[in-house]
């Protein structure tokens, strides 16, 4: 029955992006003004090149998307100087003078259809239209009003870089190229979304990344046909092979250094305009449990922290379900002293163990959701009130037992140690399901649920790369690479699961 969640594999064909024109028609001033009718922020200037009596051209741009000051200084001012266009007596001569540098602004591009002109104006370009030629020239003069590059807020670091991705695509690609000074770093641009026309850039290291994965990513992007791409989930649902499963199948990062490290390891990256993060493919479970800080620490310290995250992953997933199963069905597994303490704490509590744990799990999720949605000062106050006052009052009023509070709190704290927030959310969902299975069938239900979970993880892959790689490799060294951070001299080869053309990373 789980085959319904599996994405139907499409035949791999050569990638040839073809963008159908959304606005067919001749390129005339009337067509542009009719297309943007009702857009009050569209600026239009009719200018005589070289002053009065010169060739008439039309200049269009969107206020806010393009910089009006740069347009006035770099385009309109040289356009009205008589000496620059003294010999331009026709639109063709005027256009040729513009192409030869009579206007300061750069970079420069041309278009001769309405669709190309519309895309240029909506992308923040300034468009100069020659009406009789029905041709246009446009410059990339985007507004400089944007969020500056700041420190990462989620993936904090001590020894790593202090810059993070922002919402501007070209700034993000520049942050990556500042770290990988190699002409082998390739990038392919595409536009996704019928209404949003969101620019995206696929990045990879030529000769390092598997060409099949690069082609598969570009092919899947070309197959996306939706109105708008505005969130990270809309991209992930179309790129992953098992969109019905809650586990993260793409690695999200807001740090350019981690993104560059993933490209150097053989992954394929994706940057989306408007999203302050990057995607790395393929993502594996061991990769999701690592942080960039591990590369900056001593391998003994990094290995200990990696093992701690694996232990926390198991604890947050299995502890509530195991406690419910043992307390309800297998009391003989509890040591006598501990059992005596549990019984004495439970005597005055009117609710069953299952109701206690499930209620506390739901309350924990409600407190977390309230803390995220409220402003910072209020959210911290709500968390303190919920954790200290309400929790302590519930124990003193004997509504819940102290052992249930400890179990749920420990499972919640272990869930916060996961570097990937999406993985932590998937583990919280699995924690609920395993607890319900423990209520229904005890340890048998926990074992069946855990087995089913492991089976689902074993069936997941991305372009032939297993989700549990290198844990599923028939080699003990794969377990060492997944669970520990080995010294650099032992990591001279890239991961074999990626099937990189150049496997050696160090001589």
Protein backbone atom coordinates (compact mmCIF):
# COMPACT_ATOMS: atom_id res chain seq x y z
CA UNK A 1 0.00 0.00 0.00
CA UNK A 2 2.97 2.27 0.43
CA UNK A 3 3.60 2.21 -3.30
CA UNK A 4 1.02 5.00 -3.61
CA UNK A 5 3.55 7.38 -2.04
CA UNK A 6 6.24 6.51 -4.55
CA UNK A 7 6.76 8.97 -7.33
CA UNK A 8 6.46 7.58 -10.81
CA UNK A 9 9.86 7.62 -12.42
CA UNK A 10 10.07 9.45 -15.69
CA UNK A 11 12.31 8.48 -18.54
CA UNK A 12 15.58 10.39 -18.53
CA UNK A 13 15.79 12.48 -21.68
CA UNK A 14 18.28 15.18 -22.64
CA UNK A 15 17.43 18.46 -20.97
CA UNK A 16 16.48 21.22 -23.38
CA UNK A 17 14.60 23.97 -21.53
CA UNK A 18 11.96 25.56 -23.72
CA UNK A 19 9.98 28.48 -22.33
CA UNK A 20 6.73 29.14 -24.11
CA UNK A 21 5.99 32.83 -24.63
CA UNK A 22 3.36 34.01 -22.20
CA UNK A 23 2.71 37.29 -24.01
CA UNK A 24 2.94 36.79 -27.76
CA UNK A 25 2.60 39.80 -29.99
CA UNK A 26 4.45 42.64 -31.65
CA UNK A 27 6.69 44.86 -29.55
CA UNK A 28 5.08 48.30 -29.67
CA UNK A 29 4.42 51.03 -27.06
CA UNK A 30 0.70 50.35 -27.26
CA UNK A 31 1.25 46.64 -26.58
CA UNK A 32 3.41 47.31 -23.51
CA UNK A 33 1.01 49.90 -22.10
CA UNK A 34 -1.95 47.61 -22.74
CA UNK A 35 -0.20 44.65 -21.13
CA UNK A 36 0.59 46.63 -17.97
CA UNK A 37 -2.69 48.54 -17.92
CA UNK A 38 -3.64 49.26 -14.30
CA UNK A 39 -0.06 49.01 -13.02
CA UNK A 40 0.42 52.38 -11.32
CA UNK A 41 4.06 51.64 -10.46
CA UNK A 42 5.11 51.33 -14.12
CA UNK A 43 7.17 54.37 -15.09
CA UNK A 44 7.21 55.54 -18.73
CA UNK A 45 9.34 58.26 -20.28
CA UNK A 46 9.30 59.37 -23.92
CA UNK A 47 12.75 60.80 -24.69
CA UNK A 48 14.30 62.40 -27.78
CA UNK A 49 17.79 60.97 -28.22
CA UNK A 50 20.28 63.82 -28.47
CA UNK A 51 17.77 66.48 -27.42
CA UNK A 52 14.77 68.10 -29.19
CA UNK A 53 14.33 66.94 -32.75
CA UNK A 54 16.13 63.67 -32.18
CA UNK A 55 14.90 60.13 -32.53
CA UNK A 56 12.02 59.33 -30.17
CA UNK A 57 12.47 56.33 -27.89
CA UNK A 58 10.37 55.00 -25.01
CA UNK A 59 11.85 54.04 -21.65
CA UNK A 60 9.97 51.75 -19.23
CA UNK A 61 10.74 50.49 -15.75
CA UNK A 62 8.94 49.50 -12.55
CA UNK A 63 9.43 51.88 -9.65
CA UNK A 64 10.88 49.91 -6.75
CA UNK A 65 12.17 47.03 -8.84
CA UNK A 66 14.61 49.21 -10.79
CA UNK A 67 16.65 52.07 -9.36
CA UNK A 68 15.22 55.36 -10.59
CA UNK A 69 18.40 57.22 -9.60
CA UNK A 70 20.60 54.87 -11.63
CA UNK A 71 18.26 55.12 -14.61
CA UNK A 72 18.35 58.91 -14.52
CA UNK A 73 22.14 59.02 -14.18
CA UNK A 74 23.22 56.16 -16.44
CA UNK A 75 20.53 56.11 -19.14
CA UNK A 76 18.41 59.25 -19.37
CA UNK A 77 21.24 61.73 -18.87
CA UNK A 78 23.59 60.39 -21.61
CA UNK A 79 20.58 59.76 -23.85
CA UNK A 80 19.71 63.46 -23.93
CA UNK A 81 23.26 64.69 -24.60
CA UNK A 82 23.45 66.06 -28.14
CA UNK A 83 27.06 65.10 -28.79
CA UNK A 84 26.49 61.39 -28.24
CA UNK A 85 23.68 61.03 -30.78
CA UNK A 86 24.60 63.81 -33.25
CA UNK A 87 24.96 61.32 -36.11
CA UNK A 88 21.97 59.18 -35.09
CA UNK A 89 19.30 60.32 -37.55
CA UNK A 90 17.30 57.09 -37.52
CA UNK A 91 16.19 54.53 -34.98
CA UNK A 92 18.62 51.98 -36.37
CA UNK A 93 21.55 54.37 -35.98
CA UNK A 94 20.39 55.35 -32.49
CA UNK A 95 20.11 51.70 -31.46
CA UNK A 96 23.55 50.97 -32.85
CA UNK A 97 24.99 53.90 -30.88
CA UNK A 98 23.41 52.57 -27.70
CA UNK A 99 24.84 49.11 -28.35
CA UNK A 100 28.30 50.63 -28.94
CA UNK A 101 28.35 52.36 -25.54
CA UNK A 102 26.64 55.70 -25.88
CA UNK A 103 24.78 54.86 -22.66
CA UNK A 104 26.76 54.15 -19.49
CA UNK A 105 24.75 51.29 -17.95
CA UNK A 106 25.86 47.66 -18.14
CA UNK A 107 25.17 44.79 -18.60
CA UNK A 108 23.10 45.21 -21.73
CA UNK A 109 20.78 42.84 -23.59
CA UNK A 110 18.29 43.01 -26.46
CA UNK A 111 14.86 41.62 -27.26
CA UNK A 112 12.47 41.87 -30.19
CA UNK A 113 9.21 40.42 -28.86
CA UNK A 114 6.61 41.44 -26.30
CA UNK A 115 7.20 38.43 -24.07
CA UNK A 116 10.91 39.15 -23.71
CA UNK A 117 10.22 42.81 -22.98
CA UNK A 118 7.66 41.93 -20.31
CA UNK A 119 10.06 39.51 -18.63
CA UNK A 120 12.82 42.12 -18.63
CA UNK A 121 10.66 44.84 -17.08
CA UNK A 122 9.27 42.46 -14.42
CA UNK A 123 12.80 41.33 -13.58
CA UNK A 124 13.75 44.87 -12.58
CA UNK A 125 15.37 45.94 -15.86
CA UNK A 126 15.08 49.28 -17.60
CA UNK A 127 13.74 48.84 -21.15
CA UNK A 128 14.41 51.23 -24.05
CA UNK A 129 12.00 50.65 -26.95
CA UNK A 130 12.52 51.75 -30.57
CA UNK A 131 8.90 51.80 -31.81
CA UNK A 132 9.44 51.68 -35.59
CA UNK A 133 12.05 48.94 -35.38
CA UNK A 134 9.91 47.08 -32.83
CA UNK A 135 13.08 46.20 -30.99
CA UNK A 136 14.27 47.01 -27.49
CA UNK A 137 17.41 47.21 -25.39
CA UNK A 138 17.32 46.64 -21.62
CA UNK A 139 19.74 47.00 -18.72
CA UNK A 140 19.86 45.28 -15.37
CA UNK A 141 19.49 48.20 -12.95
CA UNK A 142 17.75 46.56 -10.01
CA UNK A 143 17.01 48.62 -6.96
CA UNK A 144 19.66 48.48 -4.25
CA UNK A 145 17.01 48.35 -1.51
CA UNK A 146 17.53 44.85 -0.13
CA UNK A 147 18.46 43.05 3.04
CA UNK A 148 22.18 43.03 3.62
CA UNK A 149 24.18 39.85 4.12
CA UNK A 150 23.96 39.05 7.84
CA UNK A 151 24.96 36.26 10.20
CA UNK A 152 23.04 32.97 10.03
CA UNK A 153 20.18 32.79 12.52
CA UNK A 154 19.42 29.05 12.52
CA UNK A 155 22.78 27.41 11.74
CA UNK A 156 24.96 29.32 14.18
CA UNK A 157 28.68 28.70 14.27
CA UNK A 158 31.79 29.61 16.27
CA UNK A 159 34.64 28.90 13.86
CA UNK A 160 32.83 29.05 10.53
CA UNK A 161 31.73 31.87 8.24
CA UNK A 162 29.46 34.60 9.53
CA UNK A 163 27.51 35.28 6.34
CA UNK A 164 24.20 33.78 5.26
CA UNK A 165 22.10 33.63 2.11
CA UNK A 166 19.58 36.41 1.45
CA UNK A 167 16.56 36.69 -0.84
CA UNK A 168 18.51 37.99 -3.87
CA UNK A 169 19.58 35.19 -6.22
CA UNK A 170 22.67 36.85 -7.70
CA UNK A 171 23.99 37.78 -4.27
CA UNK A 172 23.68 34.13 -3.24
CA UNK A 173 25.53 32.84 -6.30
CA UNK A 174 28.28 35.39 -5.62
CA UNK A 175 28.61 34.15 -2.03
CA UNK A 176 29.16 30.63 -3.34
CA UNK A 177 31.71 31.70 -5.98
CA UNK A 178 33.68 33.57 -3.33
CA UNK A 179 34.41 30.16 -1.78
CA UNK A 180 34.89 28.05 -4.90
CA UNK A 181 37.29 29.89 -7.21
CA UNK A 182 37.12 27.30 -9.96
CA UNK A 183 35.82 27.65 -13.53
CA UNK A 184 34.48 24.11 -13.10
CA UNK A 185 31.71 25.58 -10.93
CA UNK A 186 28.87 25.61 -13.43
CA UNK A 187 25.43 27.15 -13.14
CA UNK A 188 22.26 26.76 -15.19
CA UNK A 189 19.40 29.23 -14.92
CA UNK A 190 15.73 28.38 -15.29
CA UNK A 191 12.41 30.11 -14.62
CA UNK A 192 9.59 28.27 -12.82
CA UNK A 193 6.01 29.42 -12.22
CA UNK A 194 3.46 30.72 -14.71
CA UNK A 195 2.60 33.76 -12.57
CA UNK A 196 5.64 34.20 -10.34
CA UNK A 197 8.30 33.48 -13.02
CA UNK A 198 10.73 32.64 -10.22
CA UNK A 199 14.38 32.49 -11.35
CA UNK A 200 16.36 29.49 -10.12
CA UNK A 201 19.99 28.50 -10.54
CA UNK A 202 21.30 24.94 -10.49
CA UNK A 203 24.97 24.80 -9.44
CA UNK A 204 27.45 21.94 -9.60
CA UNK A 205 31.15 21.25 -9.99
CA UNK A 206 31.83 19.90 -13.44
CA UNK A 207 33.85 16.69 -13.22
CA UNK A 208 32.88 16.17 -9.57
CA UNK A 209 29.07 15.96 -9.57
CA UNK A 210 27.40 12.98 -11.20
CA UNK A 211 26.07 14.14 -14.62
CA UNK A 212 23.02 11.89 -14.23
CA UNK A 213 21.99 13.70 -11.04
CA UNK A 214 22.54 17.10 -12.67
CA UNK A 215 20.41 16.10 -15.63
CA UNK A 216 17.70 14.64 -13.39
CA UNK A 217 17.45 17.84 -11.32
CA UNK A 218 17.19 20.02 -14.42
CA UNK A 219 14.62 17.69 -15.93
CA UNK A 220 12.42 17.77 -12.83
CA UNK A 221 12.60 21.55 -12.69
CA UNK A 222 11.52 21.71 -16.34
CA UNK A 223 8.49 19.52 -15.52
CA UNK A 224 7.16 21.87 -12.82
CA UNK A 225 4.00 23.58 -14.06
CA UNK A 226 2.39 25.63 -11.28
CA UNK A 227 1.26 29.20 -10.86
CA UNK A 228 3.84 30.37 -8.33
CA UNK A 229 6.89 29.13 -6.45
CA UNK A 230 7.05 31.12 -3.24
CA UNK A 231 8.06 28.63 -0.53
CA UNK A 232 10.71 25.96 -0.07
CA UNK A 233 8.10 23.20 0.22
CA UNK A 234 6.78 23.87 -3.28
CA UNK A 235 10.25 23.22 -4.68
CA UNK A 236 10.95 20.13 -2.57
CA UNK A 237 7.66 18.41 -3.42
CA UNK A 238 8.55 18.40 -7.11
CA UNK A 239 12.21 17.43 -6.76
CA UNK A 240 12.04 14.52 -4.31
CA UNK A 241 11.05 11.03 -5.40
CA UNK A 242 8.83 10.22 -2.37
CA UNK A 243 6.83 13.41 -1.71
CA UNK A 244 4.28 11.48 0.38
CA UNK A 245 6.77 10.81 3.17
CA UNK A 246 7.47 13.44 5.86
CA UNK A 247 11.24 12.90 5.95
CA UNK A 248 13.36 15.69 4.43
CA UNK A 249 14.77 14.52 1.11
CA UNK A 250 16.65 17.73 0.30
CA UNK A 251 19.22 19.36 2.54
CA UNK A 252 18.37 22.98 3.35
CA UNK A 253 21.08 25.35 4.47
CA UNK A 254 21.33 29.10 4.98
CA UNK A 255 25.13 29.05 5.03
CA UNK A 256 27.18 29.51 1.85
CA UNK A 257 30.14 27.60 3.32
CA UNK A 258 28.03 24.49 3.89
CA UNK A 259 26.53 24.86 0.43
CA UNK A 260 30.00 25.11 -1.12
CA UNK A 261 31.20 22.11 0.91
CA UNK A 262 28.27 20.09 -0.44
CA UNK A 263 29.16 21.03 -4.01
CA UNK A 264 32.78 20.03 -3.41
CA UNK A 265 31.59 16.68 -2.05
CA UNK A 266 29.73 15.94 -5.29
CA UNK A 267 26.21 17.19 -4.55
CA UNK A 268 24.07 19.33 -6.82
CA UNK A 269 22.88 22.67 -5.44
CA UNK A 270 19.81 24.77 -6.15
CA UNK A 271 19.32 28.46 -5.33
CA UNK A 272 15.88 30.06 -5.67
CA UNK A 273 15.24 33.77 -5.97
CA UNK A 274 13.28 34.98 -2.95
CA UNK A 275 14.38 32.18 -0.61
CA UNK A 276 17.29 32.84 1.79
CA UNK A 277 18.55 29.28 1.66
CA UNK A 278 20.06 26.72 -0.67
CA UNK A 279 19.13 23.13 -1.48
CA UNK A 280 21.63 20.28 -1.75
CA UNK A 281 20.83 17.00 -3.51
CA UNK A 282 20.95 14.14 -2.84
CA UNK A 283 20.41 14.29 0.92
CA UNK A 284 21.01 11.31 3.18
CA UNK A 285 20.10 10.71 6.82
CA UNK A 286 23.73 10.79 8.06
CA UNK A 287 24.24 14.04 6.17
CA UNK A 288 21.20 15.59 7.88
CA UNK A 289 22.71 14.80 11.27
CA UNK A 290 25.93 16.68 10.58
CA UNK A 291 26.67 20.37 11.01
CA UNK A 292 29.29 22.59 9.43
CA UNK A 293 30.94 23.07 12.80
CA UNK A 294 32.06 19.41 12.73
CA UNK A 295 34.58 20.24 10.01
CA UNK A 296 36.13 22.98 12.17
CA UNK A 297 36.52 20.89 15.33
CA UNK A 298 38.92 18.14 16.29
CA UNK A 299 37.76 14.79 14.97
CA UNK A 300 37.43 13.32 18.50
CA UNK A 301 35.12 16.13 19.57
CA UNK A 302 33.17 16.06 16.30
CA UNK A 303 32.77 12.26 16.50
CA UNK A 304 31.47 12.45 20.07
CA UNK A 305 28.93 15.12 19.13
CA UNK A 306 27.82 13.15 16.07
CA UNK A 307 27.25 10.04 18.19
CA UNK A 308 25.34 12.18 20.69
CA UNK A 309 22.99 13.34 17.91
CA UNK A 310 22.36 9.74 16.84
CA UNK A 311 21.57 8.76 20.44
CA UNK A 312 19.27 11.79 20.77
CA UNK A 313 17.51 10.75 17.54
CA UNK A 314 16.75 7.30 18.96
CA UNK A 315 15.70 8.69 22.35
CA UNK A 316 13.31 11.32 20.97
CA UNK A 317 11.71 8.71 18.74
CA UNK A 318 11.41 5.71 21.08
CA UNK A 319 11.45 6.95 24.70
CA UNK A 320 7.74 7.92 25.11
CA UNK A 321 6.54 4.81 23.27
CA UNK A 322 8.85 2.53 25.26
CA UNK A 323 7.73 4.05 28.57
CA UNK A 324 4.05 3.61 27.68
CA UNK A 325 4.58 0.01 26.54
CA UNK A 326 6.56 -0.96 29.66
CA UNK A 327 4.26 0.83 32.10
CA UNK A 328 1.08 -0.64 30.60
CA UNK A 329 2.06 -4.14 29.48
CA UNK A 330 5.52 -5.12 30.71
CA UNK A 331 5.93 -3.94 34.30
CA UNK A 332 8.24 -6.87 34.97
CA UNK A 333 10.91 -5.11 32.88
CA UNK A 334 11.14 -2.22 35.38
CA UNK A 335 13.60 -2.59 38.30
CA UNK A 336 11.82 -3.01 41.64
CA UNK A 337 12.98 0.26 43.19
CA UNK A 338 11.98 2.22 40.09
CA UNK A 339 8.67 0.37 39.86
CA UNK A 340 7.94 1.24 43.46
CA UNK A 341 8.59 4.91 42.74
CA UNK A 342 6.41 4.85 39.62
CA UNK A 343 3.52 3.16 41.46
CA UNK A 344 3.66 5.65 44.34
CA UNK A 345 3.61 8.58 41.90
CA UNK A 346 0.73 7.08 39.90
CA UNK A 347 -1.56 6.25 42.84
CA UNK A 348 -3.11 9.72 43.08
CA UNK A 349 -3.21 10.42 39.31
CA UNK A 350 -6.68 9.84 37.84
CA UNK A 351 -5.53 9.31 34.25
CA UNK A 352 -3.94 6.29 32.61
CA UNK A 353 -0.33 6.25 31.45
CA UNK A 354 -1.42 6.46 27.81
CA UNK A 355 -3.58 9.54 28.45
CA UNK A 356 -0.78 11.16 30.44
CA UNK A 357 1.91 10.74 27.83
CA UNK A 358 -0.27 11.59 24.83
CA UNK A 359 -1.67 14.64 26.63
CA UNK A 360 1.80 15.83 27.58
CA UNK A 361 3.05 15.34 24.01
CA UNK A 362 0.17 17.41 22.66
CA UNK A 363 0.73 20.10 25.30
CA UNK A 364 4.42 20.18 24.41
CA UNK A 365 3.62 20.72 20.73
CA UNK A 366 1.11 23.46 21.61
CA UNK A 367 3.68 25.31 23.71
CA UNK A 368 6.26 25.03 20.94
CA UNK A 369 3.82 26.29 18.31
CA UNK A 370 2.76 29.20 20.52
CA UNK A 371 6.38 30.16 21.15
CA UNK A 372 7.12 30.17 17.40
CA UNK A 373 4.08 32.19 16.34
CA UNK A 374 4.21 34.90 19.01
CA UNK A 375 6.74 37.79 19.08
CA UNK A 376 10.01 36.96 20.81
CA UNK A 377 9.37 38.54 24.24
CA UNK A 378 5.84 37.12 24.46
CA UNK A 379 6.93 33.73 23.10
CA UNK A 380 9.64 33.38 25.73
CA UNK A 381 7.14 34.33 28.44
CA UNK A 382 4.65 31.73 27.22
CA UNK A 383 7.36 29.06 27.18
CA UNK A 384 8.44 29.88 30.73
CA UNK A 385 4.85 29.92 31.98
CA UNK A 386 4.03 26.65 30.24
CA UNK A 387 7.19 24.85 31.31
CA UNK A 388 7.48 26.02 34.91
CA UNK A 389 4.15 27.22 36.20
CA UNK A 390 1.68 24.99 34.34
CA UNK A 391 3.91 21.91 34.44
CA UNK A 392 4.78 22.26 38.09
CA UNK A 393 1.17 23.02 38.99
CA UNK A 394 -0.03 19.96 37.08
CA UNK A 395 2.39 17.74 39.01
CA UNK A 396 1.49 19.28 42.38
CA UNK A 397 -2.22 18.95 41.61
CA UNK A 398 -1.54 15.28 40.71
CA UNK A 399 -3.05 15.62 37.25
CA UNK A 400 0.05 14.02 35.71
CA UNK A 401 2.86 12.01 37.28
CA UNK A 402 6.40 13.39 37.49
CA UNK A 403 7.83 10.45 35.51
CA UNK A 404 5.56 11.29 32.54
CA UNK A 405 6.74 14.90 32.59
CA UNK A 406 10.37 13.76 32.68
CA UNK A 407 9.90 11.34 29.78
CA UNK A 408 8.14 13.87 27.55
CA UNK A 409 10.57 16.68 28.43
CA UNK A 410 13.62 14.50 27.77
CA UNK A 411 12.20 13.37 24.42
CA UNK A 412 11.48 16.99 23.48
CA UNK A 413 14.96 18.19 24.41
CA UNK A 414 16.55 15.37 22.39
CA UNK A 415 14.45 16.42 19.41
CA UNK A 416 15.93 19.92 19.56
CA UNK A 417 19.44 18.55 19.04
CA UNK A 418 18.68 17.67 15.42
CA UNK A 419 20.47 20.06 13.01
CA UNK A 420 17.62 19.75 10.49
CA UNK A 421 14.33 21.26 11.63
CA UNK A 422 12.46 19.19 9.04
CA UNK A 423 14.00 16.00 10.39
CA UNK A 424 13.01 17.02 13.92
CA UNK A 425 9.41 17.58 12.76
CA UNK A 426 9.35 14.15 11.11
CA UNK A 427 10.68 12.58 14.32
CA UNK A 428 7.93 14.28 16.36
CA UNK A 429 5.31 12.82 14.05
CA UNK A 430 6.92 9.38 14.31
CA UNK A 431 7.00 9.76 18.11
CA UNK A 432 3.22 10.21 18.17
CA UNK A 433 2.59 7.23 15.92
CA UNK A 434 4.90 4.92 17.88
CA UNK A 435 3.27 5.99 21.16
CA UNK A 436 -0.15 5.13 19.75
CA UNK A 437 1.22 1.77 18.59
CA UNK A 438 2.56 1.17 22.12
CA UNK A 439 -0.87 1.93 23.59
CA UNK A 440 -2.50 -0.59 21.26
CA UNK A 441 0.01 -3.46 21.34
CA UNK A 442 2.78 -2.74 23.84
CA UNK A 443 6.35 -3.57 22.90
CA UNK A 444 5.08 -5.61 19.97
CA UNK A 445 3.52 -2.47 18.52
CA UNK A 446 6.72 -0.49 19.14
CA UNK A 447 8.83 -3.11 17.36
CA UNK A 448 6.43 -3.35 14.42
CA UNK A 449 6.31 0.44 14.09
CA UNK A 450 10.10 0.77 14.31
CA UNK A 451 10.57 -1.99 11.73
CA UNK A 452 8.11 -0.29 9.38
CA UNK A 453 9.92 3.03 9.85
CA UNK A 454 13.31 1.49 9.05
CA UNK A 455 11.82 -0.26 6.01
CA UNK A 456 10.45 3.05 4.70
CA UNK A 457 13.86 4.69 5.16
CA UNK A 458 15.53 1.80 3.33
CA UNK A 459 13.21 2.21 0.33
CA UNK A 460 13.91 5.93 -0.08
CA UNK A 461 16.44 7.12 -2.64
CA UNK A 462 17.29 10.07 -4.86
CA UNK A 463 18.53 9.26 -8.36
CA UNK A 464 19.88 5.92 -7.17
CA UNK A 465 21.49 7.26 -3.97
CA UNK A 466 20.04 5.47 -0.93
CA UNK A 467 18.66 7.63 1.87
CA UNK A 468 20.56 5.61 4.49
CA UNK A 469 23.85 5.65 2.60
CA UNK A 470 26.53 4.81 3.73
CA UNK A 471 24.81 2.85 6.52
CA UNK A 472 23.37 0.45 3.95
CA UNK A 473 26.74 -0.21 2.30
CA UNK A 474 28.10 -3.74 2.64
CA UNK A 475 31.17 -2.33 4.34
CA UNK A 476 31.92 -1.59 7.99
CA UNK A 477 33.79 1.55 6.93
CA UNK A 478 30.47 3.01 5.77
CA UNK A 479 29.19 2.85 9.36
CA UNK A 480 32.33 4.59 10.55
CA UNK A 481 31.88 7.39 8.03
CA UNK A 482 28.23 7.82 9.04
CA UNK A 483 28.59 7.68 12.82
CA UNK A 484 31.99 9.33 13.26
CA UNK A 485 33.96 12.21 11.85
CA UNK A 486 37.13 10.54 10.69
CA UNK A 487 40.48 12.37 10.36
CA UNK A 488 41.09 14.10 7.06
CA UNK A 489 43.86 11.71 6.08
CA UNK A 490 41.28 8.89 6.18
CA UNK A 491 38.83 10.76 3.94
CA UNK A 492 40.77 10.97 0.70
CA UNK A 493 37.85 9.67 -1.38
CA UNK A 494 34.37 11.04 -1.87
CA UNK A 495 31.29 9.02 -0.98
CA UNK A 496 30.98 6.06 -3.39
CA UNK A 497 27.17 6.30 -3.36
CA UNK A 498 27.32 9.61 -5.27
CA UNK A 499 29.17 7.95 -8.17
CA UNK A 500 31.27 11.04 -8.79
CA UNK A 501 33.57 11.01 -11.87
CA UNK A 502 36.43 12.31 -9.73
CA UNK A 503 36.37 10.26 -6.54
CA UNK A 504 39.61 11.54 -5.04
CA UNK A 505 39.36 14.68 -2.94
CA UNK A 506 42.87 14.53 -1.54
CA UNK A 507 46.13 13.03 -2.83
